[in-house]
PDB file of C-alpha atoms in Angstrom:
ATOM      1  CA  MET A 490     -17.037 -21.720  18.880  1.00  0.00           C
ATOM      2  CA  ARG A 491     -17.411 -18.081  18.391  1.00  0.00           C
ATOM      3  CA  GLU A 492     -18.403 -16.496  15.111  1.00  0.00           C
ATOM      4  CA  LYS A 493     -18.438 -13.011  13.955  1.00  0.00           C
ATOM      5  CA  VAL A 494     -19.392 -11.463  10.517  1.00  0.00           C
ATOM      6  CA  PHE A 495     -17.224  -8.561   9.219  1.00  0.00           C
ATOM      7  CA  PRO A 496     -17.481  -6.342   6.170  1.00  0.00           C
ATOM      8  CA  ALA A 497     -15.038  -7.493   3.591  1.00  0.00           C
ATOM      9  CA  VAL A 498     -13.000  -4.267   3.678  1.00  0.00           C
ATOM     10  CA  ASP A 499      -9.376  -3.362   4.906  1.00  0.00           C
ATOM     11  CA  SER A 500     -10.782  -1.065   7.528  1.00  0.00           C
ATOM     12  CA  ALA A 501     -12.320  -4.082   9.391  1.00  0.00           C
ATOM     13  CA  LEU A 502      -8.846  -5.624   9.685  1.00  0.00           C
ATOM     14  CA  ASP A 503      -8.217  -4.236  13.116  1.00  0.00           C
ATOM     15  CA  GLU A 504     -11.440  -5.547  14.317  1.00  0.00           C
ATOM     16  CA  VAL A 505     -10.815  -9.005  12.774  1.00  0.00           C
ATOM     17  CA  LEU A 506      -7.445  -9.203  14.515  1.00  0.00           C
ATOM     18  CA  ALA A 507      -8.880  -7.835  17.789  1.00  0.00           C
ATOM     19  CA  PHE A 508     -11.371 -10.519  17.729  1.00  0.00           C
ATOM     20  CA  THR A 509      -8.681 -13.071  16.950  1.00  0.00           C
ATOM     21  CA  GLU A 510      -6.483 -11.986  20.054  1.00  0.00           C
ATOM     22  CA  GLU A 511      -9.478 -12.002  22.224  1.00  0.00           C
ATOM     23  CA  GLU A 512     -10.251 -15.558  21.452  1.00  0.00           C
ATOM     24  CA  LEU A 513      -6.662 -16.614  21.658  1.00  0.00           C
ATOM     25  CA  SER A 514      -6.045 -14.971  24.918  1.00  0.00           C
ATOM     26  CA  GLY A 515      -3.590 -17.098  26.981  1.00  0.00           C
ATOM     27  CA  CYS A 516      -2.058 -18.790  23.879  1.00  0.00           C
ATOM     28  CA  PRO A 517       1.635 -18.294  23.364  1.00  0.00           C
ATOM     29  CA  PRO A 518       2.458 -15.029  21.784  1.00  0.00           C
ATOM     30  CA  LYS A 519       4.153 -16.328  18.704  1.00  0.00           C
ATOM     31  CA  PHE A 520       1.297 -18.706  18.120  1.00  0.00           C
ATOM     32  CA  VAL A 521      -1.097 -15.739  18.200  1.00  0.00           C
ATOM     33  CA  MET A 522       1.141 -13.625  15.950  1.00  0.00           C
ATOM     34  CA  GLN A 523       1.484 -16.455  13.352  1.00  0.00           C
ATOM     35  CA  VAL A 524      -2.285 -16.982  13.384  1.00  0.00           C
ATOM     36  CA  SER A 525      -3.038 -13.230  13.149  1.00  0.00           C
ATOM     37  CA  VAL A 526      -0.582 -12.984  10.030  1.00  0.00           C
ATOM     38  CA  ALA A 527      -2.458 -15.889   8.319  1.00  0.00           C
ATOM     39  CA  ILE A 528      -5.850 -14.440   9.007  1.00  0.00           C
ATOM     40  CA  GLU A 529      -4.835 -10.981   7.897  1.00  0.00           C
ATOM     41  CA  GLU A 530      -3.546 -12.309   4.642  1.00  0.00           C
ATOM     42  CA  MET A 531      -6.744 -14.261   3.878  1.00  0.00           C
ATOM     43  CA  PHE A 532      -9.092 -11.674   5.065  1.00  0.00           C
ATOM     44  CA  VAL A 533      -7.366  -9.039   2.964  1.00  0.00           C
ATOM     45  CA  ASN A 534      -7.475 -11.107  -0.114  1.00  0.00           C
ATOM     46  CA  VAL A 535     -11.220 -11.497   0.284  1.00  0.00           C
ATOM     47  CA  ALA A 536     -11.568  -7.840   0.883  1.00  0.00           C
ATOM     48  CA  HIS A 537      -9.502  -6.948  -2.284  1.00  0.00           C
ATOM     49  CA  TYR A 538     -10.733  -9.722  -4.791  1.00  0.00           C
ATOM     50  CA  ALA A 539     -13.922 -11.514  -3.652  1.00  0.00           C
ATOM     51  CA  TYR A 540     -16.544  -8.867  -4.286  1.00  0.00           C
ATOM     52  CA  PRO A 541     -15.565  -6.749  -7.181  1.00  0.00           C
ATOM     53  CA  ASP A 542     -19.039  -5.424  -7.711  1.00  0.00           C
ATOM     54  CA  LYS A 543     -20.545  -4.929  -4.436  1.00  0.00           C
ATOM     55  CA  ARG A 544     -19.708  -4.799  -0.636  1.00  0.00           C
ATOM     56  CA  GLY A 545     -19.581  -8.208   0.835  1.00  0.00           C
ATOM     57  CA  GLU A 546     -19.107  -9.971   4.177  1.00  0.00           C
ATOM     58  CA  VAL A 547     -16.788 -12.568   5.753  1.00  0.00           C
ATOM     59  CA  ARG A 548     -18.096 -14.888   8.280  1.00  0.00           C
ATOM     60  CA  TYR A 549     -15.080 -15.771  10.666  1.00  0.00           C
ATOM     61  CA  SER A 550     -15.163 -18.480  13.296  1.00  0.00           C
ATOM     62  CA  ILE A 551     -12.701 -19.613  15.969  1.00  0.00           C
ATOM     63  CA  GLU A 552     -13.097 -22.885  17.738  1.00  0.00           C
ATOM     64  CA  ARG A 553     -10.688 -23.776  20.556  1.00  0.00           C
ATOM     65  CA  GLU A 554     -10.327 -27.333  21.795  1.00  0.00           C
ATOM     66  CA  GLY A 555      -7.423 -27.506  24.290  1.00  0.00           C
ATOM     67  CA  ASN A 556      -4.319 -26.479  22.418  1.00  0.00           C
ATOM     68  CA  ARG A 557      -5.873 -27.043  19.020  1.00  0.00           C
ATOM     69  CA  VAL A 558      -7.628 -24.196  17.240  1.00  0.00           C
ATOM     70  CA  THR A 559      -9.773 -24.180  14.117  1.00  0.00           C
ATOM     71  CA  PHE A 560     -10.409 -21.046  12.234  1.00  0.00           C
ATOM     72  CA  ARG A 561     -12.999 -20.604   9.453  1.00  0.00           C
ATOM     73  CA  LEU A 562     -13.310 -17.756   6.906  1.00  0.00           C
ATOM     74  CA  ALA A 563     -16.503 -17.967   4.549  1.00  0.00           C
ATOM     75  CA  ASP A 564     -17.480 -15.525   1.966  1.00  0.00           C
ATOM     76  CA  SER A 565     -19.931 -15.507  -0.818  1.00  0.00           C
ATOM     77  CA  GLY A 566     -17.906 -13.783  -3.365  1.00  0.00           C
ATOM     78  CA  ILE A 567     -16.333 -15.053  -6.509  1.00  0.00           C
ATOM     79  CA  PRO A 568     -15.794 -18.841  -6.216  1.00  0.00           C
ATOM     80  CA  PHE A 569     -11.923 -18.960  -5.594  1.00  0.00           C
ATOM     81  CA  ASN A 570      -9.794 -21.613  -4.055  1.00  0.00           C
ATOM     82  CA  PRO A 571      -6.747 -19.994  -2.639  1.00  0.00           C
ATOM     83  CA  LEU A 572      -4.919 -23.296  -2.110  1.00  0.00           C
ATOM     84  CA  SER A 573      -4.779 -23.727  -5.851  1.00  0.00           C
ATOM     85  CA  LYS A 574      -2.455 -20.877  -6.225  1.00  0.00           C
ATOM     86  CA  PRO A 575       1.169 -21.941  -6.828  1.00  0.00           C
ATOM     87  CA  ASP A 576       3.701 -20.840  -4.249  1.00  0.00           C
ATOM     88  CA  PRO A 577       5.962 -18.066  -5.083  1.00  0.00           C
ATOM     89  CA  ASP A 578       9.482 -18.788  -5.494  1.00  0.00           C
ATOM     90  CA  VAL A 579      10.913 -17.593  -2.158  1.00  0.00           C
ATOM     91  CA  THR A 580      14.573 -18.109  -3.344  1.00  0.00           C
ATOM     92  CA  LEU A 581      14.422 -15.308  -5.848  1.00  0.00           C
ATOM     93  CA  SER A 582      16.627 -12.147  -5.441  1.00  0.00           C
ATOM     94  CA  ALA A 583      14.993  -8.881  -4.519  1.00  0.00           C
ATOM     95  CA  GLU A 584      14.917  -7.645  -8.125  1.00  0.00           C
ATOM     96  CA  GLN A 585      12.990 -10.919  -9.149  1.00  0.00           C
ATOM     97  CA  ARG A 586      10.697 -11.243  -6.163  1.00  0.00           C
ATOM     98  CA  GLN A 587       7.043 -10.880  -6.601  1.00  0.00           C
ATOM     99  CA  ILE A 588       4.832 -10.071  -3.736  1.00  0.00           C
ATOM    100  CA  GLY A 589       1.723 -11.591  -5.217  1.00  0.00           C
ATOM    101  CA  GLY A 590       0.745 -15.002  -3.820  1.00  0.00           C
ATOM    102  CA  LEU A 591       2.997 -14.309  -0.660  1.00  0.00           C
ATOM    103  CA  GLY A 592       0.002 -14.050   1.585  1.00  0.00           C
ATOM    104  CA  ILE A 593      -1.356 -17.386   0.734  1.00  0.00           C
ATOM    105  CA  TYR A 594       1.995 -18.943   1.125  1.00  0.00           C
ATOM    106  CA  MET A 595       2.467 -17.287   4.496  1.00  0.00           C
ATOM    107  CA  MET A 596      -0.795 -18.800   5.703  1.00  0.00           C
ATOM    108  CA  LYS A 597       0.098 -22.194   4.477  1.00  0.00           C
ATOM    109  CA  LYS A 598       3.404 -22.142   6.189  1.00  0.00           C
ATOM    110  CA  THR A 599       2.077 -20.650   9.558  1.00  0.00           C
ATOM    111  CA  MET A 600      -0.950 -23.013   9.844  1.00  0.00           C
ATOM    112  CA  ASP A 601      -0.807 -26.740  10.451  1.00  0.00           C
ATOM    113  CA  GLU A 602      -3.511 -27.551   8.039  1.00  0.00           C
ATOM    114  CA  ALA A 603      -5.734 -25.723   5.476  1.00  0.00           C
ATOM    115  CA  ASP A 604      -8.794 -27.060   3.519  1.00  0.00           C
ATOM    116  CA  TYR A 605     -11.073 -25.314   1.048  1.00  0.00           C
ATOM    117  CA  VAL A 606     -14.544 -26.116  -0.126  1.00  0.00           C
ATOM    118  CA  TYR A 607     -17.005 -24.382  -2.151  1.00  0.00           C
ATOM    119  CA  LYS A 608     -20.509 -24.985  -0.746  1.00  0.00           C
ATOM    120  CA  ASP A 609     -23.960 -23.352  -0.839  1.00  0.00           C
ATOM    121  CA  GLY A 610     -22.501 -20.429  -2.545  1.00  0.00           C
ATOM    122  CA  GLU A 611     -19.617 -19.927  -0.289  1.00  0.00           C
ATOM    123  CA  ASN A 612     -15.740 -20.132  -0.306  1.00  0.00           C
ATOM    124  CA  ILE A 613     -15.053 -21.796   2.951  1.00  0.00           C
ATOM    125  CA  LEU A 614     -11.404 -21.808   4.128  1.00  0.00           C
ATOM    126  CA  THR A 615     -10.780 -23.780   7.182  1.00  0.00           C
ATOM    127  CA  MET A 616      -7.337 -23.767   9.053  1.00  0.00           C
ATOM    128  CA  LYS A 617      -6.042 -25.407  11.973  1.00  0.00           C
ATOM    129  CA  LYS A 618      -3.275 -24.809  14.280  1.00  0.00           C
ATOM    130  CA  HIS A 619      -2.012 -26.083  17.636  1.00  0.00           C
ATOM    131  CA  PHE A 620       0.529 -25.076  20.113  1.00  0.00           C
TER     132      PHE A 620
ATOM    133  CA  MET B 317       2.555   1.872  14.600  1.00  0.00           C
ATOM    134  CA  THR B 318       4.915   4.604  15.666  1.00  0.00           C
ATOM    135  CA  ILE B 319       7.893   5.803  13.632  1.00  0.00           C
ATOM    136  CA  ASN B 320      10.651   7.495  15.196  1.00  0.00           C
ATOM    137  CA  GLU B 321      13.931   8.784  13.742  1.00  0.00           C
ATOM    138  CA  ASN B 322      17.519   9.721  14.284  1.00  0.00           C
ATOM    139  CA  ARG B 323      19.242  11.497  11.430  1.00  0.00           C
ATOM    140  CA  GLU B 324      22.752  12.207  11.322  1.00  0.00           C
ATOM    141  CA  SER B 325      23.781  13.816   8.056  1.00  0.00           C
ATOM    142  CA  ASP B 326      23.426  10.991   5.543  1.00  0.00           C
ATOM    143  CA  LYS B 327      22.476   8.272   8.004  1.00  0.00           C
ATOM    144  CA  LEU B 328      19.065   7.678   9.147  1.00  0.00           C
ATOM    145  CA  THR B 329      18.022   5.336  11.755  1.00  0.00           C
ATOM    146  CA  VAL B 330      14.252   4.481  11.875  1.00  0.00           C
ATOM    147  CA  ILE B 331      12.684   3.003  14.945  1.00  0.00           C
ATOM    148  CA  LEU B 332       9.658   1.159  14.447  1.00  0.00           C
ATOM    149  CA  GLU B 333       7.078   0.312  17.192  1.00  0.00           C
ATOM    150  CA  GLY B 334       4.109  -1.685  16.957  1.00  0.00           C
ATOM    151  CA  ARG B 335       2.631  -3.468  13.930  1.00  0.00           C
ATOM    152  CA  LEU B 336       3.400  -3.392  10.275  1.00  0.00           C
ATOM    153  CA  ASP B 337       0.185  -4.645   8.663  1.00  0.00           C
ATOM    154  CA  THR B 338      -2.140  -3.823   5.764  1.00  0.00           C
ATOM    155  CA  THR B 339      -3.601  -0.777   7.974  1.00  0.00           C
ATOM    156  CA  THR B 340      -0.171   0.682   8.918  1.00  0.00           C
ATOM    157  CA  ALA B 341       2.106  -0.247   5.833  1.00  0.00           C
ATOM    158  CA  PRO B 342       0.942   2.718   3.823  1.00  0.00           C
ATOM    159  CA  GLU B 343       2.071   5.069   6.572  1.00  0.00           C
ATOM    160  CA  LEU B 344       5.499   3.586   6.473  1.00  0.00           C
ATOM    161  CA  GLU B 345       5.604   3.778   2.645  1.00  0.00           C
ATOM    162  CA  LYS B 346       4.590   7.406   2.732  1.00  0.00           C
ATOM    163  CA  TYR B 347       7.365   8.095   5.354  1.00  0.00           C
ATOM    164  CA  PHE B 348      10.047   6.382   3.173  1.00  0.00           C
ATOM    165  CA  GLY B 349       8.738   8.427   0.141  1.00  0.00           C
ATOM    166  CA  GLU B 350       9.301  11.615   2.112  1.00  0.00           C
ATOM    167  CA  LYS B 351      12.144  11.214   4.308  1.00  0.00           C
ATOM    168  CA  LEU B 352      14.962   9.462   2.340  1.00  0.00           C
ATOM    169  CA  GLU B 353      16.226  12.731   0.620  1.00  0.00           C
ATOM    170  CA  GLY B 354      20.127  12.672   0.966  1.00  0.00           C
ATOM    171  CA  VAL B 355      19.978   9.403   2.990  1.00  0.00           C
ATOM    172  CA  ASN B 356      22.916   6.857   2.085  1.00  0.00           C
ATOM    173  CA  GLN B 357      22.667   4.618   4.959  1.00  0.00           C
ATOM    174  CA  LEU B 358      19.337   3.529   6.354  1.00  0.00           C
ATOM    175  CA  THR B 359      18.935   1.460   9.474  1.00  0.00           C
ATOM    176  CA  LEU B 360      15.623   0.097  10.707  1.00  0.00           C
ATOM    177  CA  ASP B 361      15.700  -0.694  14.419  1.00  0.00           C
ATOM    178  CA  MET B 362      13.027  -3.617  14.620  1.00  0.00           C
ATOM    179  CA  GLU B 363      13.278  -4.338  18.321  1.00  0.00           C
ATOM    180  CA  LYS B 364       9.683  -2.860  19.240  1.00  0.00           C
ATOM    181  CA  LEU B 365       8.254  -4.230  16.059  1.00  0.00           C
ATOM    182  CA  GLU B 366       5.919  -7.015  17.168  1.00  0.00           C
ATOM    183  CA  TYR B 367       4.236  -8.069  13.897  1.00  0.00           C
ATOM    184  CA  ILE B 368       4.801  -7.977  10.184  1.00  0.00           C
ATOM    185  CA  SER B 369       2.562  -9.252   7.315  1.00  0.00           C
ATOM    186  CA  SER B 370       2.999  -9.131   3.579  1.00  0.00           C
ATOM    187  CA  ALA B 371       1.889  -5.587   3.253  1.00  0.00           C
ATOM    188  CA  GLY B 372       4.870  -4.867   5.536  1.00  0.00           C
ATOM    189  CA  LEU B 373       7.241  -6.963   3.503  1.00  0.00           C
ATOM    190  CA  ARG B 374       6.114  -5.178   0.336  1.00  0.00           C
ATOM    191  CA  VAL B 375       7.157  -1.764   1.834  1.00  0.00           C
ATOM    192  CA  LEU B 376      10.437  -3.201   3.090  1.00  0.00           C
ATOM    193  CA  LEU B 377      11.287  -4.921  -0.233  1.00  0.00           C
ATOM    194  CA  ALA B 378      10.690  -1.587  -2.006  1.00  0.00           C
ATOM    195  CA  VAL B 379      12.846   0.557   0.278  1.00  0.00           C
ATOM    196  CA  HIS B 380      15.616  -2.140   0.248  1.00  0.00           C
ATOM    197  CA  LYS B 381      15.559  -1.954  -3.565  1.00  0.00           C
ATOM    198  CA  LYS B 382      15.668   1.877  -3.336  1.00  0.00           C
ATOM    199  CA  MET B 383      18.328   1.976  -0.896  1.00  0.00           C
ATOM    200  CA  SER B 384      20.445  -0.567  -2.799  1.00  0.00           C
ATOM    201  CA  LYS B 385      21.025   2.152  -5.359  1.00  0.00           C
ATOM    202  CA  LEU B 386      21.741   4.860  -2.928  1.00  0.00           C
ATOM    203  CA  GLY B 387      23.997   3.093  -0.243  1.00  0.00           C
ATOM    204  CA  GLY B 388      22.268   0.489   1.918  1.00  0.00           C
ATOM    205  CA  LEU B 389      19.560  -0.689   4.250  1.00  0.00           C
ATOM    206  CA  THR B 390      20.284  -2.697   7.357  1.00  0.00           C
ATOM    207  CA  LEU B 391      17.949  -4.141   9.951  1.00  0.00           C
ATOM    208  CA  ILE B 392      18.848  -4.379  13.669  1.00  0.00           C
ATOM    209  CA  ASN B 393      17.337  -6.051  16.679  1.00  0.00           C
ATOM    210  CA  VAL B 394      14.788  -8.020  14.798  1.00  0.00           C
ATOM    211  CA  GLY B 395      12.819 -10.145  17.083  1.00  0.00           C
ATOM    212  CA  SER B 396      12.143 -13.770  16.885  1.00  0.00           C
ATOM    213  CA  GLY B 397       8.677 -13.749  15.763  1.00  0.00           C
ATOM    214  CA  VAL B 398       9.281 -11.354  12.821  1.00  0.00           C
ATOM    215  CA  MET B 399      12.580 -13.284  12.094  1.00  0.00           C
ATOM    216  CA  GLU B 400      10.600 -16.250  11.629  1.00  0.00           C
ATOM    217  CA  ILE B 401       8.205 -14.481   9.115  1.00  0.00           C
ATOM    218  CA  PHE B 402      11.520 -13.293   7.255  1.00  0.00           C
ATOM    219  CA  GLU B 403      12.819 -16.904   7.140  1.00  0.00           C
ATOM    220  CA  ILE B 404       9.441 -18.412   5.924  1.00  0.00           C
ATOM    221  CA  THR B 405       9.332 -15.919   3.125  1.00  0.00           C
ATOM    222  CA  GLY B 406      12.857 -15.911   2.046  1.00  0.00           C
ATOM    223  CA  PHE B 407      13.262 -12.229   3.051  1.00  0.00           C
ATOM    224  CA  SER B 408      15.995 -13.168   5.537  1.00  0.00           C
ATOM    225  CA  ASP B 409      18.191 -13.923   2.499  1.00  0.00           C
ATOM    226  CA  ILE B 410      17.174 -10.632   0.464  1.00  0.00           C
ATOM    227  CA  LEU B 411      17.512  -8.135   3.450  1.00  0.00           C
ATOM    228  CA  ASN B 412      20.671  -7.250   5.250  1.00  0.00           C
ATOM    229  CA  ILE B 413      19.860  -8.218   8.837  1.00  0.00           C
ATOM    230  CA  GLU B 414      22.326  -7.837  11.626  1.00  0.00           C
TER     231      GLU B 414
END
């Protein structure tokens, strides 16, 4: 298991994704792409919403066991369960579409499993995917 | 992400290369804000686009809406990874993909 701490800002995204790709080297390209999208969406949400008053951090860990990978994102920002957000209606026309909520939905659809807990002052999102 | 273009009177073909994510989407948004003057037909060649996240989808939705009024937007050579993202999010039904 490897863990890294990143500042919760958009400008850290490139490093977050580089860390992801490094840890997933040798995995199928589509797997890496879908994981990266899910991680980007959740990381950016923390960067945008979790710490309204201060600079915060995200603890990001990746654990590989054969073809199964577990990802964990933890932040000590505002308590928020992303899995409780209702899915957007993806059948709406262009005029009616909202972009809000789409990131969480994309994570739910690309990861095999997602769990949330609030523990010891941290929002902890655990996601799993296998290839 | 690299943006290359091919303009022939009112037709513009934009070739995207790399990743369209939170970091690079503003660049494409700015490009579309500046370069669509007099364009009635916009084609996006997606062959070399390897990655798209919701930030990218937001920019595509906005330019799709803009071009719906002016003429049209067509996406060509969409790779399977990006196509899957379009399908998951319903964007394959909204966008004109050839």
